[in-house]
Coordinates of N, CA and C in Angstrom, one line a residue:
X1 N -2.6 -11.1 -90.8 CA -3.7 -10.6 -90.0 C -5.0 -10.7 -90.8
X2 N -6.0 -11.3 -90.0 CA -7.6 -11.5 -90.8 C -8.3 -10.3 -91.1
X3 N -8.3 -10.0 -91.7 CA -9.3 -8.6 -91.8 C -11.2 -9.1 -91.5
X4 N -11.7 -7.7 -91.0 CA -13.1 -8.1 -90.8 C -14.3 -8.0 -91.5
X5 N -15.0 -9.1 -91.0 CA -15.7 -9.9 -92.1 C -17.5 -9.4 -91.5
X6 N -17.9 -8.6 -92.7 CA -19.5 -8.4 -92.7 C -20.5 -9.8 -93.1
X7 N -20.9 -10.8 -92.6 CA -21.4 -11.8 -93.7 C -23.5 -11.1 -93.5
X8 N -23.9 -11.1 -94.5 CA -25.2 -10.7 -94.9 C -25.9 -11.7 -95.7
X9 N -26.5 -12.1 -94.8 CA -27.8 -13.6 -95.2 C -28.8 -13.1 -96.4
X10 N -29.5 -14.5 -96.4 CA -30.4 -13.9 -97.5 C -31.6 -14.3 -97.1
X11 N -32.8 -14.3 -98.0 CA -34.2 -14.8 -97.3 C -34.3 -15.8 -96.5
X12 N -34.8 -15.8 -95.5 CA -35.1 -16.9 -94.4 C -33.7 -17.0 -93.7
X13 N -33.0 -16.3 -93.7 CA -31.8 -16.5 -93.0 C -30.6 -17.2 -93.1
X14 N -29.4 -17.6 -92.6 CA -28.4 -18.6 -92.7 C -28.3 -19.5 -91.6
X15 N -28.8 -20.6 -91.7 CA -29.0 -21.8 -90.5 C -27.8 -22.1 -90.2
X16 N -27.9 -23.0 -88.8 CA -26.1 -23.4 -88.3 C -25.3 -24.3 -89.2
X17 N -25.6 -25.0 -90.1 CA -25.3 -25.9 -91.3 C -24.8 -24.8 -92.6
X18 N -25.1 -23.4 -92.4 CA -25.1 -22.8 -93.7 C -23.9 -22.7 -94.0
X19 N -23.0 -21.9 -95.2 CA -21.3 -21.8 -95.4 C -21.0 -20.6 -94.4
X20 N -22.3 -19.4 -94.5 CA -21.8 -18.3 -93.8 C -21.5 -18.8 -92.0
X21 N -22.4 -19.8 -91.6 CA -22.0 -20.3 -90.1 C -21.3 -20.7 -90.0
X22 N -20.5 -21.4 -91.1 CA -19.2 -22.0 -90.8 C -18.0 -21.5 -91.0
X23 N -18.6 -20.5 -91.7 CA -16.9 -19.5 -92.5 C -17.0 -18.4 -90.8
X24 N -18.0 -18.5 -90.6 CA -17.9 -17.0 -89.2 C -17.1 -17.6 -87.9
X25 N -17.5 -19.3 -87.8 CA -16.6 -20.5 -86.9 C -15.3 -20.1 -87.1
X26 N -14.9 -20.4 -88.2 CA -13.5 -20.3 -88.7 C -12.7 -19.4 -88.3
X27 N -13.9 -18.1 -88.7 CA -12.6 -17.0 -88.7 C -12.6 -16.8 -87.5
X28 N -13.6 -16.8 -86.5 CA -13.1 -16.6 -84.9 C -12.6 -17.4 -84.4
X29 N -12.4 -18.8 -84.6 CA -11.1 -20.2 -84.3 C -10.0 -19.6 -84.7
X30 N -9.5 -18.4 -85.6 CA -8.7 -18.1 -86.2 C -8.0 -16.2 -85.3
X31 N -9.2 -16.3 -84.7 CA -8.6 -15.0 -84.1 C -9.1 -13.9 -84.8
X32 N -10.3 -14.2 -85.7 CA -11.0 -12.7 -86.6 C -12.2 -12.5 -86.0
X33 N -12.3 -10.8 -86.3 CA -13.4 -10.5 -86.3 C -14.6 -10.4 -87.3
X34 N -15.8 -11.1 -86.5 CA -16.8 -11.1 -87.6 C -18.0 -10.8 -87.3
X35 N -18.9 -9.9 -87.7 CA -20.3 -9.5 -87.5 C -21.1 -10.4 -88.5
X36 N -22.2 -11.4 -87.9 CA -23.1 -12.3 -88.2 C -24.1 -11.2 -87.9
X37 N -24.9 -10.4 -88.6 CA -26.3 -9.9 -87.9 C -27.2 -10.6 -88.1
X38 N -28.0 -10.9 -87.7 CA -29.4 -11.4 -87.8 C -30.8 -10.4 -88.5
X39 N -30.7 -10.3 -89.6 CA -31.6 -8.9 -90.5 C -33.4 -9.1 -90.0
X40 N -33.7 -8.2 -89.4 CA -35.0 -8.3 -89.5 C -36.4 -9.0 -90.0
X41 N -36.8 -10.0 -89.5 CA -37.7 -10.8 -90.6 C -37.6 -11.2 -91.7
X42 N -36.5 -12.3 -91.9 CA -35.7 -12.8 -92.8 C -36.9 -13.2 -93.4
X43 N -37.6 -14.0 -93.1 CA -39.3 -14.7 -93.7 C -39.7 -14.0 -94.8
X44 N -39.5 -12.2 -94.2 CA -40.6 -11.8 -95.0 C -39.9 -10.2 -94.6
X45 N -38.7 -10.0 -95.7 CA -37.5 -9.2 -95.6 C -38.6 -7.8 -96.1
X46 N -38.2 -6.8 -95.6 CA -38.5 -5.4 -96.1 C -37.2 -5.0 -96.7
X47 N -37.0 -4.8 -97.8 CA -35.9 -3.9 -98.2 C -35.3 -2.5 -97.4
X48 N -36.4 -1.9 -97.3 CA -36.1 -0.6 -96.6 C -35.7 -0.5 -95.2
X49 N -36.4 -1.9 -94.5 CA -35.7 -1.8 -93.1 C -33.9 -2.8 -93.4
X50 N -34.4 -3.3 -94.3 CA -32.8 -4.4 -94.6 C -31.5 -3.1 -94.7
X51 N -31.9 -2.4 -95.6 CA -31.2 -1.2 -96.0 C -30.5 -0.4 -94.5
X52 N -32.1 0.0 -93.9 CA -31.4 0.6 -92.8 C -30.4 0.1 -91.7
X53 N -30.3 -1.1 -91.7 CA -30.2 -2.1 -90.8 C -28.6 -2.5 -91.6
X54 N -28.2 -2.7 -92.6 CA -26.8 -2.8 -93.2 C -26.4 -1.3 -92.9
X55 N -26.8 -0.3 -93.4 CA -26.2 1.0 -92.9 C -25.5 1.5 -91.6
X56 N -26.4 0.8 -90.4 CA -25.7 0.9 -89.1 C -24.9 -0.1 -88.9
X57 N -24.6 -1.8 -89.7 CA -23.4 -2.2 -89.5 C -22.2 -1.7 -90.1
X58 N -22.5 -1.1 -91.3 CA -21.6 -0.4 -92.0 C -20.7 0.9 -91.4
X59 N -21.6 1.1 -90.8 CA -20.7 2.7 -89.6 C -20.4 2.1 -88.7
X60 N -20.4 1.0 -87.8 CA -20.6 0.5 -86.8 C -19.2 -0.1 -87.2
X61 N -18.8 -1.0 -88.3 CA -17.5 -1.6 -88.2 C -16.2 -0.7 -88.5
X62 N -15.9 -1.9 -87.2 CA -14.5 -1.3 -87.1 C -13.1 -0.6 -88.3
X63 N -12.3 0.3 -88.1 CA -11.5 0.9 -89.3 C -10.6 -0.2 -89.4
X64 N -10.7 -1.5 -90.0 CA -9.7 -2.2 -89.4 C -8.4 -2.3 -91.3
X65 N -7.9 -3.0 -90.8 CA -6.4 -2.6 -91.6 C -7.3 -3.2 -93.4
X66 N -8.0 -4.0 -93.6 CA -9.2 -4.8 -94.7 C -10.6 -5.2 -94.0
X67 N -11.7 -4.6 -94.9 CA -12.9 -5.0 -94.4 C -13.6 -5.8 -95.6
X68 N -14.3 -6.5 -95.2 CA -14.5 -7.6 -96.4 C -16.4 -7.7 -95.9
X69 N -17.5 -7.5 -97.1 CA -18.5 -8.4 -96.7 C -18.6 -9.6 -98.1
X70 N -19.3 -10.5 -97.2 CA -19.7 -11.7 -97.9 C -21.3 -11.9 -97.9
X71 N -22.0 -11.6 -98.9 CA -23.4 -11.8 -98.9 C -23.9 -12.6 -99.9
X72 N -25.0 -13.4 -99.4 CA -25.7 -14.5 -100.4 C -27.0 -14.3 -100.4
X73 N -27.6 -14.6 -101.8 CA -28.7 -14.2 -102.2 C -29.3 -12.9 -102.3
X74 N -30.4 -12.7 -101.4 CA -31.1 -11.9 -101.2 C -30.3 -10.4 -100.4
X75 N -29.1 -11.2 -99.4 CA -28.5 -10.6 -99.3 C -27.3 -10.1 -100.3
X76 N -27.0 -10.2 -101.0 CA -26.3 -9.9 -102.5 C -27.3 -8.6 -103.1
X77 N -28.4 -9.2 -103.4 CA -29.3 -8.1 -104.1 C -29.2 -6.7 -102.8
X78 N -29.5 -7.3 -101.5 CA -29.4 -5.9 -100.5 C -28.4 -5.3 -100.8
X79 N -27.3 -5.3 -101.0 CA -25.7 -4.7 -101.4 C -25.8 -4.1 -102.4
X80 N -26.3 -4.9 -103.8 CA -26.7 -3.9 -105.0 C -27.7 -2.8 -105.1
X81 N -28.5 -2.8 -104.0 CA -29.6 -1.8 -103.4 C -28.7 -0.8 -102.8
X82 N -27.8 -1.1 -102.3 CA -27.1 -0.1 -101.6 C -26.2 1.1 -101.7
X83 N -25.5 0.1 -102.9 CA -24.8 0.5 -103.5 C -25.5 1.5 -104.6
X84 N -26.0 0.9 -105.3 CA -26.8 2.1 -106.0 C -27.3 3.4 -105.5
X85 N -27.4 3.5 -104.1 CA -28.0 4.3 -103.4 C -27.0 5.4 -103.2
X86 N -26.0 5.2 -103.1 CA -24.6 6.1 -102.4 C -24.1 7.3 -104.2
X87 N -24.8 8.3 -102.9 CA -24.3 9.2 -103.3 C -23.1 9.9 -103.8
X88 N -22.5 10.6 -104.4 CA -21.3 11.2 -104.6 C -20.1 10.4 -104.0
X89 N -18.9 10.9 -104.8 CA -17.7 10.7 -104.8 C -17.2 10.2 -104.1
X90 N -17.0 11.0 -102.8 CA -16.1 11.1 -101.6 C -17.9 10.8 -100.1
X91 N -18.7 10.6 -100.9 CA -19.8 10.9 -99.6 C -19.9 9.9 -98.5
X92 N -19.2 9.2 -99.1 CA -19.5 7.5 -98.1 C -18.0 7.1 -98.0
X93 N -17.3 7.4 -97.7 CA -16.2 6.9 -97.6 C -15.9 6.1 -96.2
X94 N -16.6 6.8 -95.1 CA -16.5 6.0 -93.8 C -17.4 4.7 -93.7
X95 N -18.0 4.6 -95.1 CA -18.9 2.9 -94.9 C -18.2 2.4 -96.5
X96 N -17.3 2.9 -97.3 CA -17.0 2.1 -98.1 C -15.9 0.8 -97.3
X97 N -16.1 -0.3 -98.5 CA -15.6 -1.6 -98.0 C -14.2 -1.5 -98.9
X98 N -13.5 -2.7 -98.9 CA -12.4 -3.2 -99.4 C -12.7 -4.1 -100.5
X99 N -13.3 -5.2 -99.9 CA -13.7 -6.2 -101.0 C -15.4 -6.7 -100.6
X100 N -15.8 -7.3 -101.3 CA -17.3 -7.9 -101.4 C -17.3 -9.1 -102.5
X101 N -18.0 -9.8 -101.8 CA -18.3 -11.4 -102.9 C -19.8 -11.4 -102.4
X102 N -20.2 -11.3 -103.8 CA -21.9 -11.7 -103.9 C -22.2 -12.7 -104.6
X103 N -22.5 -14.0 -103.3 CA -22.7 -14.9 -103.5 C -24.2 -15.7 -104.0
X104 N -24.3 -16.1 -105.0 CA -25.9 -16.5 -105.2 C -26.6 -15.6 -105.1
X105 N -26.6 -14.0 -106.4 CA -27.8 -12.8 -106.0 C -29.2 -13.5 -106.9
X106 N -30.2 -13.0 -106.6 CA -31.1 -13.4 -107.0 C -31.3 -12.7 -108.6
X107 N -31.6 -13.0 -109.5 CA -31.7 -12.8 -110.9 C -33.1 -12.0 -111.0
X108 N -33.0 -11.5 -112.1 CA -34.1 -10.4 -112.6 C -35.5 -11.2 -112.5
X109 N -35.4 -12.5 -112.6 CA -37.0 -12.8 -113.1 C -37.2 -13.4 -111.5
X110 N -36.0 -13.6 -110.6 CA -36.8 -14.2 -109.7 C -38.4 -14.0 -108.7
X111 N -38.7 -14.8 -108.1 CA -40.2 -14.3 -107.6 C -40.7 -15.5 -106.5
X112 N -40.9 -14.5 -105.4 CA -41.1 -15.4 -104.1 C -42.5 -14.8 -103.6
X113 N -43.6 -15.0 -102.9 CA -44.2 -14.2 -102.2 C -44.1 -13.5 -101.1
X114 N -42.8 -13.6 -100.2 CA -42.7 -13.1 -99.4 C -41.4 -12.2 -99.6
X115 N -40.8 -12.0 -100.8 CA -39.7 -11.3 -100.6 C -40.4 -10.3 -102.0
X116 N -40.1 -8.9 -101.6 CA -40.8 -8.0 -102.7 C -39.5 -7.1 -102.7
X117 N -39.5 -6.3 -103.9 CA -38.7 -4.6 -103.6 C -36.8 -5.4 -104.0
X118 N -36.8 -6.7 -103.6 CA -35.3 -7.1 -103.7 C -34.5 -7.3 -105.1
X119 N -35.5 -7.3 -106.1 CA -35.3 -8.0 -107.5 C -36.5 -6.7 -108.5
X120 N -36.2 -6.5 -109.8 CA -34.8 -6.7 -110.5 C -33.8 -6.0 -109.7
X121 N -32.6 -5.9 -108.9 CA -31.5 -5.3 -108.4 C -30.9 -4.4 -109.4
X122 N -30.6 -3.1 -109.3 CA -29.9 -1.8 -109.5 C -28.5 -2.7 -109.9
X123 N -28.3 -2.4 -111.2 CA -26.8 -2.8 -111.9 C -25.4 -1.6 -112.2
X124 N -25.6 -1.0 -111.0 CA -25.1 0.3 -111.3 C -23.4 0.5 -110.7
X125 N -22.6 0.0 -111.7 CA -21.2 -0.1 -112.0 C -20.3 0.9 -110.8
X126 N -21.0 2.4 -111.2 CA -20.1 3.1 -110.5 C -20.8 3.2 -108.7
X127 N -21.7 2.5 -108.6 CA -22.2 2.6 -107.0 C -21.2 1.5 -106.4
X128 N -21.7 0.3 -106.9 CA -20.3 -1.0 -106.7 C -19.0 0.1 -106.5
X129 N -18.7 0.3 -107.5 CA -17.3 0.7 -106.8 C -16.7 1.8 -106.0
X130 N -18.4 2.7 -105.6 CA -18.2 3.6 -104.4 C -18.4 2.5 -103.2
X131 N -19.1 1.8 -103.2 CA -19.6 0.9 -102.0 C -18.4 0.3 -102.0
X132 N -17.6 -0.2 -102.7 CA -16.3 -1.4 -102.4 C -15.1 -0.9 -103.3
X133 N -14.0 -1.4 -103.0 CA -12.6 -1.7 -104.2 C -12.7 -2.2 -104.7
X134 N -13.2 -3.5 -104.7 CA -13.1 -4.9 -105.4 C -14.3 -5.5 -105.0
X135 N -15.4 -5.9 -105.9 CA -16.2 -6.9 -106.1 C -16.3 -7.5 -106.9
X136 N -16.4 -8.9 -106.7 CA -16.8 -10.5 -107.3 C -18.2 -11.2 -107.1
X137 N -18.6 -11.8 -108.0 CA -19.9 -12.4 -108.2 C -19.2 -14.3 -108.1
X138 N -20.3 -14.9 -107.5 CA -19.7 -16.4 -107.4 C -20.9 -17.1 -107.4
X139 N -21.8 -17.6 -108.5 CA -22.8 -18.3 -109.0 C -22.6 -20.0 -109.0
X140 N -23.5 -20.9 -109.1 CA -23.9 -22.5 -109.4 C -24.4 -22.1 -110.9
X141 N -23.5 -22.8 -111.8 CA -24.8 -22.6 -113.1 C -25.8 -23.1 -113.5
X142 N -26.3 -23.8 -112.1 CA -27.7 -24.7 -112.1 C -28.4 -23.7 -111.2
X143 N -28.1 -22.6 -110.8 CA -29.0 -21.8 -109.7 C -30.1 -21.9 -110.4
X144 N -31.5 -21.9 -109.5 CA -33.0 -21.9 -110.1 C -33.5 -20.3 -109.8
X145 N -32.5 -19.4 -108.5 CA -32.8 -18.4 -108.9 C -32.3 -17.4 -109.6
X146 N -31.2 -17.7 -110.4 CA -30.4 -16.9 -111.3 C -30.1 -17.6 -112.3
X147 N -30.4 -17.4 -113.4 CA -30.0 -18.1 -114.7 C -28.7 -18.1 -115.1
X148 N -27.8 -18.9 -115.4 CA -25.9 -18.7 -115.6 C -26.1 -17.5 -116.8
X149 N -27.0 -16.9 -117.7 CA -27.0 -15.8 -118.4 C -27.3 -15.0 -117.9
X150 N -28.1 -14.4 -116.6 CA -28.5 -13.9 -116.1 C -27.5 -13.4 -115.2
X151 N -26.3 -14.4 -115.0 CA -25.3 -13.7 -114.0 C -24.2 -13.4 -114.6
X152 N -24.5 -14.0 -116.3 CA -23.0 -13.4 -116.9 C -23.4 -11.5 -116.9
X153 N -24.5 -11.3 -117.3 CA -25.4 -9.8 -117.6 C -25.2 -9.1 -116.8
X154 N -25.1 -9.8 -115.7 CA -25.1 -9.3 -114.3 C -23.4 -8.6 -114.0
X155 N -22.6 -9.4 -114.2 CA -21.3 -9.4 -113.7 C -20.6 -8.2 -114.8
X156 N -21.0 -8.3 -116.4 CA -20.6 -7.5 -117.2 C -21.3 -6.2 -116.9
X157 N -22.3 -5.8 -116.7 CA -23.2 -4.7 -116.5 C -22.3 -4.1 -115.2
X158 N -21.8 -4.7 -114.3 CA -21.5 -4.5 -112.6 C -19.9 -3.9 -113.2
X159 N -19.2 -4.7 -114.9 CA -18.2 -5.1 -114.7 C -16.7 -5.2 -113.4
X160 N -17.2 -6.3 -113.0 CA -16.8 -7.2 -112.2 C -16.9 -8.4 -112.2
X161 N -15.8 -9.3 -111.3 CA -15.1 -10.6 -111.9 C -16.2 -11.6 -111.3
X162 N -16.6 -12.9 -112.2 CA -17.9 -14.0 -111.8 C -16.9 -15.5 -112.1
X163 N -17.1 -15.8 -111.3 CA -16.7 -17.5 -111.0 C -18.1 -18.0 -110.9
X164 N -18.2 -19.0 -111.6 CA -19.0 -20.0 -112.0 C -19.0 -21.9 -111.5
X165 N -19.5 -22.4 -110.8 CA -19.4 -23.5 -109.5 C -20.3 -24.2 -110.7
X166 N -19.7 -25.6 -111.5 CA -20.5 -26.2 -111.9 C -21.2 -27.1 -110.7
X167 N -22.5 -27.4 -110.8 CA -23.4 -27.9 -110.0 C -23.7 -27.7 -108.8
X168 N -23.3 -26.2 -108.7 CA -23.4 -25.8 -106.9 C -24.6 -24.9 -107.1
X169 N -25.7 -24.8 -107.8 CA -27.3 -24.7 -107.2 C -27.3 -23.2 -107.1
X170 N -27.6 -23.1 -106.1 CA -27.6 -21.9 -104.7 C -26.8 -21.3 -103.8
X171 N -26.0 -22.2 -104.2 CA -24.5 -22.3 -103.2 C -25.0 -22.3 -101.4
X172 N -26.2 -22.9 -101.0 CA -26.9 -22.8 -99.8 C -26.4 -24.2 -99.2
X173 N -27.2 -24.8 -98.4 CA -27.3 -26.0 -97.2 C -27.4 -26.7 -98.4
X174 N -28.8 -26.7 -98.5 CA -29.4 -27.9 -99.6 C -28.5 -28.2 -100.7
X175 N -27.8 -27.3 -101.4 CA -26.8 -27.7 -102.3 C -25.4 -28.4 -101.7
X176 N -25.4 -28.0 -100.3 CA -23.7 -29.0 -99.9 C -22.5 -28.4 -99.7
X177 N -23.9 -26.9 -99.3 CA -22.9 -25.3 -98.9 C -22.4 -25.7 -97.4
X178 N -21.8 -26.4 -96.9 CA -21.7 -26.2 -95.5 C -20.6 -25.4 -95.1
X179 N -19.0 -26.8 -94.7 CA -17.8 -26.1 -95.1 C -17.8 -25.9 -96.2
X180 N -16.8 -24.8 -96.5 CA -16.8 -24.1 -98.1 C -15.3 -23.8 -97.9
X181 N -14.3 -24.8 -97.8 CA -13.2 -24.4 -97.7 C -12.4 -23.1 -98.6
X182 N -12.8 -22.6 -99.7 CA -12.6 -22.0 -101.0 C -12.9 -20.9 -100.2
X183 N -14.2 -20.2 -99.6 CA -14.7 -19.0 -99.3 C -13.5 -18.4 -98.1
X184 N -13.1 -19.2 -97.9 CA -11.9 -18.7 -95.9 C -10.9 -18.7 -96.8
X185 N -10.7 -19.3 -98.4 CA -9.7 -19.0 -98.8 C -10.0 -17.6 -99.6
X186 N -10.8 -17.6 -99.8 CA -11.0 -16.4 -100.7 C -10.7 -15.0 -99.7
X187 N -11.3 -15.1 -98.6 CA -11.3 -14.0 -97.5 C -9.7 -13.6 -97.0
X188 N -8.9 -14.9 -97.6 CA -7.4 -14.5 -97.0 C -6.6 -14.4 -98.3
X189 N -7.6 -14.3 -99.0 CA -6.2 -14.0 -100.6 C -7.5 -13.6 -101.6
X190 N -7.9 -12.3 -102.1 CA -9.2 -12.0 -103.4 C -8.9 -13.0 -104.7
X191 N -7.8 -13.4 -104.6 CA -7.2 -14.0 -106.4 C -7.5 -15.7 -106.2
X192 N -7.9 -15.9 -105.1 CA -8.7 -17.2 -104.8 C -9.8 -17.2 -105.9
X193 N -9.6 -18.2 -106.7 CA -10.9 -18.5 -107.6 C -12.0 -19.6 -107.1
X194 N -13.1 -19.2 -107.1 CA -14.4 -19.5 -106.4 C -14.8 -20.7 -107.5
X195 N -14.7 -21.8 -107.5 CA -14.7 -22.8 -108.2 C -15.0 -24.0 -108.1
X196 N -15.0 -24.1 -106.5 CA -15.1 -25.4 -106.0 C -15.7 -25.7 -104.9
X197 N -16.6 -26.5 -104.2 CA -16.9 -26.5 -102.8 C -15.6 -27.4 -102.1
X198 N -14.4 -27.4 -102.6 CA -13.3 -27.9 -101.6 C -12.7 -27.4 -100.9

């Protein structure tokens, strides 16, 4: 049985070419459920409405037997925002996840004019593992917006497991993110190592 899949875009959105459009194809060719939201003015992202706006997907999804989000970039840093945010022990247990892969988060130095509030991202260990059971980091060690040291810092600080894509960028369109056969594998087995665009 497929468990259901959160996918959370990043600045400017996920085009019909992107991996998350094709991994959402898949899993509904496959009989899964998957929430694609479309976040509020991807262009020119507010954190605070991004925030509000993952919060009511988060109550909104269904109790199902595994819940899984997959977010890239910008949306990666939204999740570490999130996560940070969650209160106590037991307080969030009706929006905690199963698993989470943060795909391509954006790094401390990054800098765009239209994206503010999303970077440096909150490295805060024990929010990750109120927000989730299991999170993984999955980097290009040529990303231009995250430095491969920047996401080793990242993943040890989170401690949590980082797979490293020699020459996969961004892990976006432009890099040759389309199909991502690896990621549909990853969503049906966690111990899938993130390694390859095959």
């Amino acid at each position: 049985m497929l468990p259901y899949v959160l996918l959370l875009h990043g600045h400017t959105g996920s085009g019909p070419r992107h991996w998350q459009s094709w991994l959402a194809g898949e899993l509904a060719n496959l009989g899964g459920e998957v929430d694609v939201p479309q976040l509020a003015d991807p262009d020119r992202p507010d954190l605070d409405v991004w925030l509000a706006e993952l919060r009511h997907h988060l109550q909104a999804a269904p109790h199902a037997d595994e819940r899984i989000v997959l977010a890239h970039s910008a949306g990666a840093a939204l999740w570490l925002h999130h996560a940070a945010r969650l209160a106590g022990e037991h307080a969030e247990l009706a929006i905690r996840f199963d698993r989470v892969l943060l795909v391509s988060p954006l790094g401390p130095d990054f800098e765009h004019p239209d994206v503010h509030g999303f970077v440096p991202a909150p490295l805060d260990a024990a929010g990750v593992r109120r927000a989730a059971s299991w999170t993984q980091l999955v980097v290009g060690d040529d990303d231009k917006a995250c430095a491969i040291q920047d996401a080793v810092e990242m993943a040890a600080q989170l401690k949590v497991d980082l797979d490293v894509i020699p020459g996969g960028a961004h892990l976006n369109t432009d890099a040759g993110y389309g199909p991502w056969p690896a990621v549909l594998d990853w969503v049906r087995d966690r111990h899938t190592r993130m390694v390859t665009n095959r």
